[in-house]
């Protein structure tokens, strides 16, 4: 009896893993939600000429600085730029499509008084030098989320 | 071979059916055409298209063929015309506010693009009502022309700046939670959910950040969205936009928050979706009665292929 149960469970596990394997082969129909790893939205903007839609995420400190305009060490900004796509069911709306680039800006204390930033392109290509990009990314004001 | 005896026996039955069929014709008074009081005010090339494809149902100028007037077909037709006119009526269209007209017209274009209007049952019997690709272009261009972009809109820039001041000294003390007339409650916790998408609109010049709770996110990631499971919740935060000539679009002032929650038992008439809309920074619930729920759902029917949700991430195959 017990042996049969174990056998049945084994079958179940094999069938289960087979199902998962099938899932990935079905990739074309998958929908990806960008994983911001717990960062919060600071703001969102787009560019109709460049056909991009961006979301600027940040940790709590970054969010705070985007409200007050005062920076502190330990801020994390992540700017995700998506290709703009047509919204399939609504002529009149653009939606974020594939990820085009991901930029990361972090703040640190250079000395007691001065906060400085590090800049990194995590994915894709971005035009503009590091300083210009840091300036742009850290200057956005936070959206109101009631 | 059927014997002649058998045929003879069938005659009385045919007679009964015929009498039944004739009396059916008197059961219901056919739809009447009321007066055309405030017809839609649009260019001739646009109204011409609506006339041929939509007027039989969405106006007081219904013209039907003989077969539409024969019961039981006529019962179905009457029902559809009444329903169609109750939604919007081209013969009284100009009583709507400019904004309401604009919203309706974009909805019409999208109903057509989704292949949902004119109704299929009608289009098969009335091939002349079918829209040509050129007709569709004319309608698309028309709705864009009535929703022009105001570049570098100073009033928007100003209200965005005002809002920033509020943002800094706003206390986060919890307020009373607003509730829509259908019982859908505002959900302050959405800020901690994941963003499922973000959209930018050139019809009503707004942008949106759209959040999903765990149930929603899991359903989308695993492809189980037809239907979305009970407990799914979506929150869409809407902002006005500031548009620049160089293509830049950035957020202006906060506009409203819209919510969809999935509960099959509570909202059986809208495929389980309960809608809620909360306007302005004081989140004033929209809608006079619970009936507003149907007006939201009726437009969301366009997205029935994706569980009545428009803004879900594209499938991998559609990413370019």
Coordinates of C-alpha atoms in Angstrom, one line a residue, chain A residues 23 27-36 39-41 43-50 53-55 57 66-68 82-99 141-146, chain B residues 106-107 110 113 140 144 163-164 167-168 186 190-192 195-203 207 211 220-221 239 241 243 245-249 251 254 281 299 302 305-306 310-320:
Chain A
X23 CA 5.5 26.2 -19.6
X27 CA 7.4 31.4 -23.9
X28 CA 5.9 33.4 -26.7
X29 CA 2.7 33.8 -24.8
X30 CA 4.3 34.7 -21.5
X31 CA 3.9 38.2 -20.2
X32 CA 6.7 39.8 -18.2
X33 CA 6.1 42.2 -15.4
X34 CA 9.2 44.2 -14.6
X35 CA 10.6 43.1 -11.2
X36 CA 11.7 46.2 -9.3
X39 CA 11.7 49.6 -5.1
X40 CA 8.9 52.2 -5.3
X41 CA 7.8 54.3 -8.2
X43 CA 7.8 59.0 -11.3
X44 CA 7.0 58.0 -14.9
X45 CA 7.5 59.9 -18.2
X46 CA 7.7 59.2 -21.9
X47 CA 9.1 60.5 -25.1
X48 CA 6.8 60.3 -28.2
X49 CA 9.7 61.1 -30.6
X50 CA 12.0 58.5 -29.2
X53 CA 8.2 55.1 -21.8
X54 CA 10.2 55.2 -18.5
X55 CA 9.6 54.4 -14.9
X57 CA 12.0 53.6 -9.2
X66 CA 12.6 63.3 -4.8
X67 CA 10.0 65.0 -2.5
X68 CA 12.3 67.4 -0.7
X82 CA 10.9 50.7 -22.1
X83 CA 10.2 50.8 -25.8
X84 CA 6.8 52.4 -26.4
X85 CA 4.3 50.0 -27.9
X86 CA 0.7 50.3 -29.1
X87 CA -1.9 49.3 -26.6
X88 CA -3.5 46.3 -28.4
X89 CA -7.1 47.0 -27.4
X90 CA -7.1 50.8 -27.4
X91 CA -6.1 53.1 -30.2
X92 CA -5.3 56.2 -28.2
X93 CA -3.0 54.6 -25.7
X94 CA 0.7 53.6 -25.7
X95 CA 2.0 51.0 -23.2
X96 CA 5.4 50.0 -22.1
X97 CA 6.9 47.3 -24.3
X98 CA 10.3 45.6 -24.2
X99 CA 13.0 46.9 -21.8
X141 CA 10.3 65.3 -8.5
X142 CA 8.2 62.5 -7.0
X143 CA 4.6 62.0 -8.2
X144 CA 1.8 62.3 -5.7
X145 CA 0.4 58.9 -4.8
X146 CA -2.7 59.6 -2.6
Chain B
X106 CA -12.9 57.2 -29.1
X107 CA -14.8 54.3 -27.7
X110 CA -12.1 51.2 -30.6
X113 CA -11.2 48.3 -34.4
X140 CA -9.2 57.5 -36.5
X144 CA -7.3 62.6 -33.2
X163 CA 1.2 70.0 -6.1
X164 CA 4.8 69.7 -5.3
X167 CA 3.7 66.9 -1.4
X168 CA 6.4 68.1 0.9
X186 CA -10.2 52.8 -2.1
X190 CA -1.5 49.9 -3.7
X191 CA 1.8 51.8 -3.4
X192 CA 3.5 48.7 -2.1
X195 CA 3.6 48.0 -11.3
X196 CA 2.1 45.9 -14.1
X197 CA 2.3 48.6 -16.7
X198 CA 2.5 52.3 -17.5
X199 CA 0.6 54.0 -20.3
X200 CA 0.6 57.3 -22.0
X201 CA -2.5 58.5 -23.8
X202 CA -3.0 60.8 -26.7
X203 CA -6.8 60.6 -26.6
X207 CA -0.6 59.1 -18.3
X211 CA -0.4 48.5 -10.0
X220 CA -0.5 37.6 -15.3
X221 CA 2.8 35.8 -14.8
X239 CA -2.0 62.1 -14.1
X241 CA 0.5 65.4 -18.8
X243 CA 3.7 67.6 -23.7
X245 CA 7.3 69.8 -29.0
X246 CA 10.5 67.7 -28.8
X247 CA 8.4 64.7 -27.9
X248 CA 8.9 64.8 -24.1
X249 CA 5.9 63.9 -22.0
X251 CA 3.4 64.2 -15.6
X254 CA -2.7 64.1 -10.2
X281 CA -6.5 64.6 -4.3
X299 CA -16.3 49.9 -22.4
X302 CA -13.4 45.7 -25.7
X305 CA -9.6 38.7 -24.7
X306 CA -7.5 39.7 -21.8
X310 CA -6.6 46.6 -21.1
X311 CA -3.2 47.4 -19.8
X312 CA -1.6 44.1 -19.1
X313 CA 2.0 43.6 -20.3
X314 CA 2.3 42.5 -23.9
X315 CA 3.0 38.8 -24.7
X316 CA 6.6 38.1 -25.5
X317 CA 5.8 37.5 -29.1
X318 CA 4.6 41.1 -29.4
X319 CA 7.7 42.7 -27.8
X320 CA 9.9 44.4 -30.4

